[in-house]
Amino acid sequence: MAIQVYFFGSLVDITGKPDWELSVFTDTDSLKMYLQKEYPALAATKYFIAVNQKMKQTNCNLIDGDEVALMPPFSGG
Amino acid sequence: MADKDRYQRQMILPAFGLAAQEKLLAAKVLIVGMGGLGCPVLQYLVGAGVGQIGIMDADTISLSNLHRQLLFTESEIGLSKVDQAAAKMRLLNADVTIEQYPYHLNQSNALTIISAYDLIIDATDNFPAKYLINDVCVLLNKPFVFGAVSRYEGQVSVFNIAVNEERAINYRDLFSEVPKHGEVPSCAEAGVIGVLPGIIGAMQAAEAIKCITGIGKPLIGRLYHYDLLQARGFEIAITANTNNTPVNEKIILENSYVSMDDEIDIPEITVTEFNQMRLLPEVFVLDVRERNEYPPIDFSDAQIPMSELQTKMHEIPEKEICIICHQGIRSVYAAEQISKQRNLKVYSLKGGLTAFFK
């Protein structure tokens, strides 16, 4: 029972790794809370969450095998 | 009528043909930003025969542009990007009319300029410009091709084209507000590998050609993320944010498009001031770069990476803190946090180590 979490862009500076396998969380809010406790800098950082490559605007249930992506904005050109 | 021999290799493509070529020749595209993204977009659209192209940028060419802005040369340093780009593109394809806007897009000129084009390319390098392009395009119902890069990663999408009568997706569905200072964790301009904006810019040009000609499946409602180091693409289906408020002209004119640099009252010191201060016993020099960042330095009293600052806040001594990072952006944010939480006197080295080693 696991989910795969992917971090993109500068979020990797905070987490120190591009991906992380975690046990299943009930939903994206509880996952977010856990990640922000592990990496306090995430709480003050802008990103959105996608589950199985679909962006989530609100909390969403998670199940075994889900792939969660945390994507920050880029501004360089 | 343009000489169609020029376009023969693309006109023989299945689903392209004379019809698609004529659509390109009739199209009007505005490219905002003539930097790492804008250069390849312009070159490919001029090559493809987009009939009218507007190019917009206030900047002049500098040496540090040349690793990624291959349209320019050493002999052109100090000259206007827009002027040089336009002159070269007229030599490449005389069919194309190029309109030059050698200044920045702003709230007072954006509506007039954007309304004269069919499709907009966001090739800018800052959030306020990206949100301004987004809002004006939403208001005027203009499609725009978004592109952005950071270090080894890039993002591309096509915004503001409605599908199946649903509200068109725009950038504010991804990130509803302009990021505030510190919400984007490290120096946004911490660096970029030269070839990356080439790849992302070429993708933006490809999306523009698809939108104009109607071939293929443009990145409408999809964010494409490209990781150069892993050579991996990652696509995300964007969902509409129902709180995304519709824009009107009044909002655009009154919105401050607050940049990340606003509302900062941290004293920024020059390299000369820094060199005097760092020798004083009451001054503590703090490097907030991440551990893998280059170059190593021997004149800091400690290194606490920005990502560890919250957990190591107590380690900072009761001194005047002089904070340094790569470009002088993170150091301001770190200074704000230290000032708020530790109530110490703080300074940030303006321009960071880039200015220091200049």
CSV table of C-alpha atoms in Angstrom, one decimal:
chain,number,residue,atom,x,y,z
A,1,MET,CA,0.0,0.0,0.0
A,2,ALA,CA,1.9,3.0,-1.2
A,3,ILE,CA,1.7,6.2,-3.1
A,4,GLN,CA,4.5,7.9,-5.1
A,5,VAL,CA,5.1,11.6,-4.6
A,6,TYR,CA,6.9,13.7,-7.2
A,7,PHE,CA,8.5,17.1,-6.5
A,8,PHE,CA,9.3,19.5,-9.3
A,9,GLY,CA,11.5,22.5,-9.8
A,10,SER,CA,12.7,24.3,-6.7
A,11,LEU,CA,10.6,22.1,-4.4
A,12,VAL,CA,13.4,19.6,-4.7
A,13,ASP,CA,15.7,22.1,-2.9
A,14,ILE,CA,13.3,21.8,0.0
A,15,THR,CA,12.8,18.1,0.1
A,16,GLY,CA,16.2,17.1,-1.1
A,17,LYS,CA,14.7,14.5,-3.4
A,18,PRO,CA,12.7,14.4,-6.6
A,19,ASP,CA,10.4,11.6,-5.5
A,20,TRP,CA,9.3,9.8,-2.4
A,21,GLU,CA,7.3,6.6,-1.8
A,22,LEU,CA,5.0,6.9,1.1
A,23,SER,CA,2.3,4.8,2.7
A,24,VAL,CA,-1.2,5.7,1.6
A,25,PHE,CA,-2.7,8.8,3.1
A,26,THR,CA,-6.5,9.2,3.2
A,27,ASP,CA,-6.5,12.3,1.1
A,28,THR,CA,-4.3,15.0,-0.4
A,29,ASP,CA,-4.9,17.4,2.5
A,30,SER,CA,-3.5,14.9,5.0
A,31,LEU,CA,-0.6,14.2,2.7
A,32,LYS,CA,0.0,17.9,2.4
A,33,MET,CA,0.0,18.3,6.2
A,34,TYR,CA,2.5,15.5,6.6
A,35,LEU,CA,4.8,16.9,4.0
A,36,GLN,CA,4.6,20.4,5.5
A,37,LYS,CA,5.5,18.9,8.9
A,38,GLU,CA,8.5,17.1,7.4
A,39,TYR,CA,9.5,20.1,5.4
A,40,PRO,CA,8.3,23.3,7.0
A,41,ALA,CA,9.5,25.5,4.1
A,42,LEU,CA,6.8,23.8,1.9
A,43,ALA,CA,4.1,25.6,3.8
A,44,ALA,CA,5.3,29.0,2.7
A,45,THR,CA,5.9,27.9,-0.9
A,46,LYS,CA,3.6,28.1,-3.9
A,47,TYR,CA,2.7,24.8,-5.7
A,48,PHE,CA,-0.3,22.9,-6.9
A,49,ILE,CA,-1.1,19.2,-6.5
A,50,ALA,CA,-2.0,16.8,-9.3
A,51,VAL,CA,-3.1,13.2,-8.7
A,52,ASN,CA,-2.4,10.8,-11.5
A,53,GLN,CA,-1.5,13.7,-13.7
A,54,LYS,CA,-4.8,15.5,-13.1
A,55,MET,CA,-4.7,18.8,-11.3
A,56,LYS,CA,-6.7,19.0,-8.1
A,57,GLN,CA,-8.3,22.3,-7.0
A,58,THR,CA,-9.6,20.8,-3.8
A,59,ASN,CA,-9.0,18.0,-1.4
A,60,CYS,CA,-9.2,14.5,-3.0
A,61,ASN,CA,-9.1,10.9,-1.8
A,62,LEU,CA,-6.0,8.9,-2.3
A,63,ILE,CA,-5.7,5.1,-3.0
A,64,ASP,CA,-2.9,2.6,-3.3
A,65,GLY,CA,-0.8,3.2,-6.4
A,66,ASP,CA,-1.7,6.9,-6.8
A,67,GLU,CA,0.9,9.2,-8.2
A,68,VAL,CA,0.9,12.7,-6.6
A,69,ALA,CA,2.8,15.6,-8.2
A,70,LEU,CA,3.7,18.9,-6.5
A,71,MET,CA,4.3,21.5,-9.2
A,72,PRO,CA,5.6,25.0,-8.5
A,73,PRO,CA,5.4,28.0,-10.8
A,74,PHE,CA,8.3,28.9,-13.1
A,75,SER,CA,9.0,32.4,-14.3
A,76,GLY,CA,12.3,32.3,-16.1
A,77,GLY,CA,12.6,33.1,-19.8
B,1,MET,CA,1.8,36.6,-53.0
B,2,ALA,CA,4.8,35.0,-51.2
B,3,ASP,CA,7.0,32.5,-53.0
B,4,LYS,CA,5.6,29.2,-51.9
B,5,ASP,CA,8.8,27.3,-52.8
B,6,ARG,CA,10.2,28.5,-49.5
B,7,TYR,CA,7.6,26.5,-47.6
B,8,GLN,CA,7.5,23.5,-49.9
B,9,ARG,CA,9.0,21.1,-47.2
B,10,GLN,CA,6.2,21.8,-44.8
B,11,MET,CA,3.5,22.2,-47.3
B,12,ILE,CA,4.0,18.6,-48.5
B,13,LEU,CA,3.3,17.3,-45.0
B,14,PRO,CA,0.0,15.4,-44.5
B,15,ALA,CA,-2.7,17.7,-43.0
B,16,PHE,CA,-0.6,20.8,-43.8
B,17,GLY,CA,-0.7,21.8,-47.4
B,18,LEU,CA,-1.4,25.2,-49.0
B,19,ALA,CA,-4.4,25.8,-46.7
B,20,ALA,CA,-2.2,25.7,-43.5
B,21,GLN,CA,0.5,27.8,-45.2
B,22,GLU,CA,-2.1,30.4,-46.1
B,23,LYS,CA,-3.3,30.5,-42.5
B,24,LEU,CA,0.2,31.1,-41.3
B,25,LEU,CA,0.8,33.9,-43.8
B,26,ALA,CA,-2.4,35.6,-42.7
B,27,ALA,CA,-1.7,35.2,-39.0
B,28,LYS,CA,-0.6,38.0,-36.6
B,29,VAL,CA,1.5,36.9,-33.6
B,30,LEU,CA,2.9,39.0,-30.8
B,31,ILE,CA,6.0,37.7,-29.0
B,32,VAL,CA,6.4,39.4,-25.6
B,33,GLY,CA,10.0,39.0,-24.5
B,34,MET,CA,13.0,38.6,-26.8
B,35,GLY,CA,15.2,36.6,-24.5
B,36,GLY,CA,16.0,32.9,-24.2
B,37,LEU,CA,12.4,31.8,-25.1
B,38,GLY,CA,11.6,34.7,-27.5
B,39,CYS,CA,14.6,34.2,-29.8
B,40,PRO,CA,13.8,30.6,-30.9
B,41,VAL,CA,10.0,31.4,-31.1
B,42,LEU,CA,10.7,34.3,-33.4
B,43,GLN,CA,13.2,32.4,-35.6
B,44,TYR,CA,10.8,29.4,-36.1
B,45,LEU,CA,7.7,31.6,-36.7
B,46,VAL,CA,9.6,33.7,-39.2
B,47,GLY,CA,10.9,30.6,-40.9
B,48,ALA,CA,7.4,29.1,-41.0
B,49,GLY,CA,6.0,32.2,-42.7
B,50,VAL,CA,3.8,33.7,-40.0
B,51,GLY,CA,2.7,36.9,-41.9
B,52,GLN,CA,2.9,39.5,-39.2
B,53,ILE,CA,5.0,39.3,-36.0
B,54,GLY,CA,5.2,41.8,-33.3
B,55,ILE,CA,8.3,41.6,-31.0
B,56,MET,CA,8.4,43.3,-27.7
B,57,ASP,CA,11.4,43.9,-25.3
B,58,ALA,CA,12.9,46.9,-23.7
B,59,ASP,CA,16.3,45.3,-23.1
B,60,THR,CA,19.6,45.6,-24.8
B,61,ILE,CA,21.9,42.6,-25.5
B,62,SER,CA,24.4,41.7,-22.8
B,63,LEU,CA,27.2,39.1,-22.7
B,64,SER,CA,25.4,36.9,-20.2
B,65,ASN,CA,22.5,36.6,-22.8
B,66,LEU,CA,24.6,34.9,-25.4
B,67,HIS,CA,24.8,31.4,-24.0
B,68,ARG,CA,21.1,31.0,-24.7
B,69,GLN,CA,20.0,33.8,-27.0
B,70,LEU,CA,21.8,32.6,-30.1
B,71,LEU,CA,20.1,35.1,-32.4
B,72,PHE,CA,22.6,37.7,-31.0
B,73,THR,CA,26.4,38.1,-31.4
B,74,GLU,CA,29.2,39.6,-29.3
B,75,SER,CA,29.4,42.7,-31.6
B,76,GLU,CA,25.8,43.5,-30.7
B,77,ILE,CA,26.3,43.8,-27.0
B,78,GLY,CA,24.6,47.0,-25.8
B,79,LEU,CA,22.2,47.2,-28.8
B,80,SER,CA,18.5,46.8,-28.7
B,81,LYS,CA,17.3,43.2,-28.8
B,82,VAL,CA,14.2,44.1,-30.7
B,83,ASP,CA,16.1,46.1,-33.3
B,84,GLN,CA,18.7,43.5,-33.9
B,85,ALA,CA,16.2,40.6,-34.0
B,86,ALA,CA,14.0,42.5,-36.5
B,87,ALA,CA,16.9,43.3,-38.8
B,88,LYS,CA,18.0,39.7,-38.9
B,89,MET,CA,14.6,38.3,-39.4
B,90,ARG,CA,13.9,40.6,-42.3
B,91,LEU,CA,17.0,39.0,-44.0
B,92,LEU,CA,15.7,35.5,-43.2
B,93,ASN,CA,12.2,36.0,-44.6
B,94,ALA,CA,11.1,39.1,-46.4
B,95,ASP,CA,7.5,37.8,-46.6
B,96,VAL,CA,7.1,38.5,-42.9
B,97,THR,CA,6.2,41.9,-41.6
B,98,ILE,CA,7.9,42.6,-38.3
B,99,GLU,CA,6.5,45.2,-35.9
B,100,GLN,CA,9.0,46.5,-33.2
B,101,TYR,CA,8.0,47.4,-29.7
B,102,PRO,CA,11.3,48.3,-27.9
B,103,TYR,CA,9.7,48.7,-24.5
B,104,HIS,CA,8.1,46.6,-21.8
B,105,LEU,CA,4.4,45.5,-21.8
B,106,ASN,CA,2.6,47.4,-19.1
B,107,GLN,CA,-0.9,48.1,-18.0
B,108,SER,CA,-1.4,51.2,-20.1
B,109,ASN,CA,-0.1,49.7,-23.4
B,110,ALA,CA,-1.1,46.0,-23.1
B,111,LEU,CA,-4.7,46.3,-24.2
B,112,THR,CA,-4.0,48.3,-27.3
B,113,ILE,CA,-1.0,46.2,-28.5
B,114,ILE,CA,-2.5,42.8,-27.7
B,115,SER,CA,-5.8,43.6,-29.4
B,116,ALA,CA,-3.9,44.0,-32.7
B,117,TYR,CA,-2.8,40.3,-32.7
B,118,ASP,CA,-4.5,36.9,-33.1
B,119,LEU,CA,-2.2,34.9,-30.9
B,120,ILE,CA,0.2,36.0,-28.1
B,121,ILE,CA,3.4,34.2,-27.1
B,122,ASP,CA,4.4,34.7,-23.4
B,123,ALA,CA,8.2,34.6,-23.6
B,124,THR,CA,8.7,36.8,-20.6
B,125,ASP,CA,10.9,36.2,-17.6
B,126,ASN,CA,8.9,37.5,-14.7
B,127,PHE,CA,5.6,36.8,-12.9
B,128,PRO,CA,4.0,40.3,-13.1
B,129,ALA,CA,4.4,40.2,-17.0
B,130,LYS,CA,3.0,36.7,-17.1
B,131,TYR,CA,-0.1,37.6,-15.1
B,132,LEU,CA,-0.6,40.8,-17.1
B,133,ILE,CA,-0.5,38.9,-20.4
B,134,ASN,CA,-2.9,36.3,-19.0
B,135,ASP,CA,-5.4,38.9,-17.8
B,136,VAL,CA,-5.4,41.0,-21.0
B,137,CYS,CA,-5.7,37.8,-23.1
B,138,VAL,CA,-8.6,36.6,-21.0
B,139,LEU,CA,-10.3,40.0,-21.3
B,140,LEU,CA,-9.7,40.3,-25.1
B,141,ASN,CA,-10.4,36.6,-25.7
B,142,LYS,CA,-6.9,36.0,-27.2
B,143,PRO,CA,-5.2,32.6,-27.1
B,144,PHE,CA,-1.7,32.6,-25.7
B,145,VAL,CA,1.2,30.2,-25.6
B,146,PHE,CA,2.8,30.1,-22.2
B,147,GLY,CA,6.4,29.1,-21.6
B,148,ALA,CA,8.7,29.3,-18.6
B,149,VAL,CA,12.0,27.8,-17.5
B,150,SER,CA,13.9,27.3,-14.3
B,151,ARG,CA,17.4,25.8,-14.2
B,152,TYR,CA,17.0,22.4,-16.0
B,153,GLU,CA,13.1,22.4,-16.2
B,154,GLY,CA,10.5,24.0,-18.4
B,155,GLN,CA,6.8,24.4,-18.6
B,156,VAL,CA,4.6,24.9,-21.7
B,157,SER,CA,0.9,25.3,-22.1
B,158,VAL,CA,-1.7,26.9,-24.4
B,159,PHE,CA,-4.2,29.1,-22.5
B,160,ASN,CA,-7.5,30.7,-23.2
B,161,ILE,CA,-8.9,28.5,-25.9
B,162,ALA,CA,-12.3,27.2,-25.0
B,163,VAL,CA,-13.1,23.6,-25.7
B,164,ASN,CA,-16.7,22.1,-25.7
B,165,GLU,CA,-18.2,25.4,-24.5
B,166,GLU,CA,-16.5,25.1,-21.1
B,167,ARG,CA,-14.7,28.2,-19.8
B,168,ALA,CA,-11.2,28.4,-21.3
B,169,ILE,CA,-8.4,27.5,-19.0
B,170,ASN,CA,-5.9,30.3,-18.2
B,171,TYR,CA,-2.8,30.7,-16.1
B,172,ARG,CA,-4.8,31.8,-13.0
B,173,ASP,CA,-6.3,28.3,-12.9
B,174,LEU,CA,-2.8,27.0,-12.1
B,175,PHE,CA,-1.7,29.7,-9.7
B,176,SER,CA,-4.5,32.2,-8.9
B,177,GLU,CA,-2.4,35.0,-7.6
B,178,VAL,CA,1.0,36.5,-8.5
B,179,PRO,CA,3.5,34.8,-6.1
B,180,LYS,CA,4.4,36.9,-3.2
B,181,HIS,CA,7.9,37.5,-2.2
B,182,GLY,CA,9.3,34.2,-0.8
B,183,GLU,CA,6.6,31.9,-2.1
B,184,VAL,CA,8.9,30.8,-4.9
B,185,PRO,CA,11.6,29.4,-2.7
B,186,SER,CA,14.9,30.0,-4.4
B,187,CYS,CA,16.3,32.6,-6.8
B,188,ALA,CA,14.1,32.2,-9.7
B,189,GLU,CA,17.0,33.3,-11.9
B,190,ALA,CA,19.3,30.9,-10.1
B,191,GLY,CA,20.4,29.8,-13.5
B,192,VAL,CA,19.3,28.1,-16.6
B,193,ILE,CA,21.1,25.9,-19.0
B,194,GLY,CA,21.3,27.6,-22.4
B,195,VAL,CA,19.7,24.8,-24.5
B,196,LEU,CA,16.6,24.6,-22.2
B,197,PRO,CA,14.8,27.8,-23.4
B,198,GLY,CA,15.8,26.7,-26.9
B,199,ILE,CA,13.7,23.5,-26.4
B,200,ILE,CA,10.8,25.2,-24.6
B,201,GLY,CA,10.8,28.2,-27.1
B,202,ALA,CA,10.8,25.8,-30.0
B,203,MET,CA,7.9,23.9,-28.3
B,204,GLN,CA,6.0,27.3,-28.0
B,205,ALA,CA,6.6,28.0,-31.7
B,206,ALA,CA,5.3,24.5,-32.5
B,207,GLU,CA,2.2,25.1,-30.4
B,208,ALA,CA,1.6,28.5,-32.1
B,209,ILE,CA,1.8,26.9,-35.5
B,210,LYS,CA,-0.6,24.1,-34.4
B,211,CYS,CA,-3.1,26.7,-33.1
B,212,ILE,CA,-2.9,28.8,-36.2
B,213,THR,CA,-3.2,26.0,-38.7
B,214,GLY,CA,-5.5,23.7,-36.8
B,215,ILE,CA,-3.2,20.7,-37.1
B,216,GLY,CA,-2.6,18.2,-34.3
B,217,LYS,CA,-3.6,18.6,-30.7
B,218,PRO,CA,-2.3,21.7,-29.0
B,219,LEU,CA,-1.6,21.8,-25.3
B,220,ILE,CA,-4.9,23.3,-24.5
B,221,GLY,CA,-5.8,22.7,-20.8
B,222,ARG,CA,-2.6,20.7,-20.4
B,223,LEU,CA,0.6,21.7,-18.7
B,224,TYR,CA,3.6,20.1,-20.2
B,225,HIS,CA,6.6,19.9,-17.9
B,226,TYR,CA,10.0,19.0,-19.3
B,227,ASP,CA,13.0,17.9,-17.2
B,228,LEU,CA,16.2,18.2,-19.3
B,229,LEU,CA,18.4,16.2,-16.9
B,230,GLN,CA,16.1,13.2,-16.8
B,231,ALA,CA,15.0,13.8,-20.4
B,232,ARG,CA,11.5,13.3,-19.2
B,233,GLY,CA,8.2,14.9,-20.0
B,234,PHE,CA,5.4,15.1,-17.5
B,235,GLU,CA,1.9,16.2,-18.5
B,236,ILE,CA,-0.8,17.4,-16.2
B,237,ALA,CA,-4.5,18.0,-17.1
B,238,ILE,CA,-5.4,21.4,-15.8
B,239,THR,CA,-8.8,21.8,-14.0
B,240,ALA,CA,-10.6,25.1,-13.8
B,241,ASN,CA,-10.5,27.0,-10.6
B,242,THR,CA,-14.1,28.0,-9.9
B,243,ASN,CA,-12.9,30.9,-7.7
B,244,ASN,CA,-10.9,32.3,-10.7
B,245,THR,CA,-12.7,35.6,-11.0
B,246,PRO,CA,-13.3,37.1,-14.5
B,247,VAL,CA,-11.2,40.1,-15.3
B,248,ASN,CA,-12.3,43.4,-16.7
B,249,GLU,CA,-10.5,46.5,-18.0
B,250,LYS,CA,-10.8,48.3,-14.7
B,251,ILE,CA,-9.2,45.4,-12.7
B,252,ILE,CA,-6.3,45.2,-15.2
B,253,LEU,CA,-5.7,49.0,-15.0
B,254,GLU,CA,-6.0,49.0,-11.2
B,255,ASN,CA,-4.3,45.7,-10.3
B,256,SER,CA,-0.8,46.4,-9.1
B,257,TYR,CA,0.7,43.1,-10.6
B,258,VAL,CA,2.7,43.1,-7.5
B,259,SER,CA,6.1,41.7,-8.1
B,260,MET,CA,8.0,39.5,-5.7
B,261,ASP,CA,10.2,42.4,-4.9
B,262,ASP,CA,7.5,44.6,-3.5
B,263,GLU,CA,6.9,45.4,0.1
B,264,ILE,CA,10.4,44.8,1.1
B,265,ASP,CA,12.2,47.2,3.4
B,266,ILE,CA,15.3,45.1,4.0
B,267,PRO,CA,18.4,47.3,3.6
B,268,GLU,CA,20.3,46.1,0.6
B,269,ILE,CA,24.0,46.8,0.6
B,270,THR,CA,26.5,47.2,-2.3
B,271,VAL,CA,29.5,45.0,-2.8
B,272,THR,CA,31.7,47.9,-1.6
B,273,GLU,CA,29.7,48.3,1.6
B,274,PHE,CA,29.6,44.5,2.0
B,275,ASN,CA,33.4,44.3,1.8
B,276,GLN,CA,33.7,46.9,4.6
B,277,MET,CA,31.0,45.4,6.8
B,278,ARG,CA,32.1,41.8,6.6
B,279,LEU,CA,35.3,42.5,8.4
B,280,LEU,CA,33.6,44.1,11.4
B,281,PRO,CA,33.5,41.9,14.5
B,282,GLU,CA,29.8,42.7,15.2
B,283,VAL,CA,28.9,41.5,11.7
B,284,PHE,CA,28.0,37.9,10.9
B,285,VAL,CA,28.0,36.8,7.3
B,286,LEU,CA,25.4,34.2,6.5
B,287,ASP,CA,25.3,32.3,3.2
B,288,VAL,CA,21.7,31.0,2.5
B,289,ARG,CA,22.5,29.2,-0.7
B,290,GLU,CA,21.8,25.4,-0.9
B,291,ARG,CA,24.8,23.2,-0.2
B,292,ASN,CA,25.4,22.1,-3.8
B,293,GLU,CA,25.6,25.7,-5.1
B,294,TYR,CA,28.7,27.0,-6.8
B,295,PRO,CA,31.1,28.6,-6.1
B,296,PRO,CA,32.2,27.7,-2.6
B,297,ILE,CA,33.2,30.9,-0.6
B,298,ASP,CA,35.6,31.3,2.4
B,299,PHE,CA,34.3,34.6,3.8
B,300,SER,CA,31.0,33.6,5.3
B,301,ASP,CA,30.6,32.9,9.0
B,302,ALA,CA,28.0,30.2,8.4
B,303,GLN,CA,25.9,28.6,5.7
B,304,ILE,CA,22.3,27.8,6.5
B,305,PRO,CA,20.5,26.9,3.3
B,306,MET,CA,17.2,28.7,2.7
B,307,SER,CA,15.4,25.3,2.9
B,308,GLU,CA,16.8,24.8,6.5
B,309,LEU,CA,16.4,28.3,7.7
B,310,GLN,CA,13.2,27.7,9.7
B,311,THR,CA,14.6,24.8,11.6
B,312,LYS,CA,18.0,26.5,12.2
B,313,MET,CA,16.8,29.9,13.1
B,314,HIS,CA,18.1,29.6,16.7
B,315,GLU,CA,21.6,29.0,15.5
B,316,ILE,CA,22.0,32.5,14.2
B,317,PRO,CA,24.0,34.6,16.7
B,318,GLU,CA,23.0,37.9,18.3
B,319,LYS,CA,24.9,40.0,15.8
B,320,GLU,CA,24.2,42.2,12.7
B,321,ILE,CA,23.5,39.6,10.0
B,322,CYS,CA,24.8,40.2,6.5
B,323,ILE,CA,23.0,37.7,4.2
B,324,ILE,CA,24.2,36.5,0.9
B,325,CYS,CA,22.9,34.2,-1.8
B,326,HIS,CA,23.5,33.7,-5.5
B,327,GLN,CA,21.6,36.7,-6.9
B,328,GLY,CA,20.4,38.6,-3.9
B,329,ILE,CA,16.8,37.5,-4.0
B,330,ARG,CA,16.7,34.7,-1.5
B,331,SER,CA,18.9,36.7,0.8
B,332,VAL,CA,16.2,39.4,1.1
B,333,TYR,CA,13.6,36.8,1.9
B,334,ALA,CA,15.9,35.2,4.5
B,335,ALA,CA,16.6,38.7,5.9
B,336,GLU,CA,12.8,39.3,6.3
B,337,GLN,CA,12.4,36.0,8.2
B,338,ILE,CA,15.4,36.6,10.5
B,339,SER,CA,14.3,40.2,11.1
B,340,LYS,CA,10.8,39.1,12.0
B,341,GLN,CA,11.6,36.0,14.1
B,342,ARG,CA,14.9,37.0,15.7
B,343,ASN,CA,14.5,40.8,15.7
B,344,LEU,CA,18.2,41.2,14.6
B,345,LYS,CA,19.6,43.9,12.4
B,346,VAL,CA,19.8,42.4,8.9
B,347,TYR,CA,21.3,43.4,5.5
B,348,SER,CA,21.1,41.7,2.1
B,349,LEU,CA,23.9,41.8,-0.4
B,350,LYS,CA,22.4,43.4,-3.5
B,351,GLY,CA,23.0,41.3,-6.6
B,352,GLY,CA,24.3,38.5,-4.4
B,353,LEU,CA,27.5,36.6,-5.3
B,354,THR,CA,27.0,37.3,-8.9
B,355,ALA,CA,27.6,41.0,-8.2
B,356,PHE,CA,30.4,40.1,-5.8
B,357,PHE,CA,32.4,38.2,-8.4
B,358,LYS,CA,31.7,40.5,-11.2
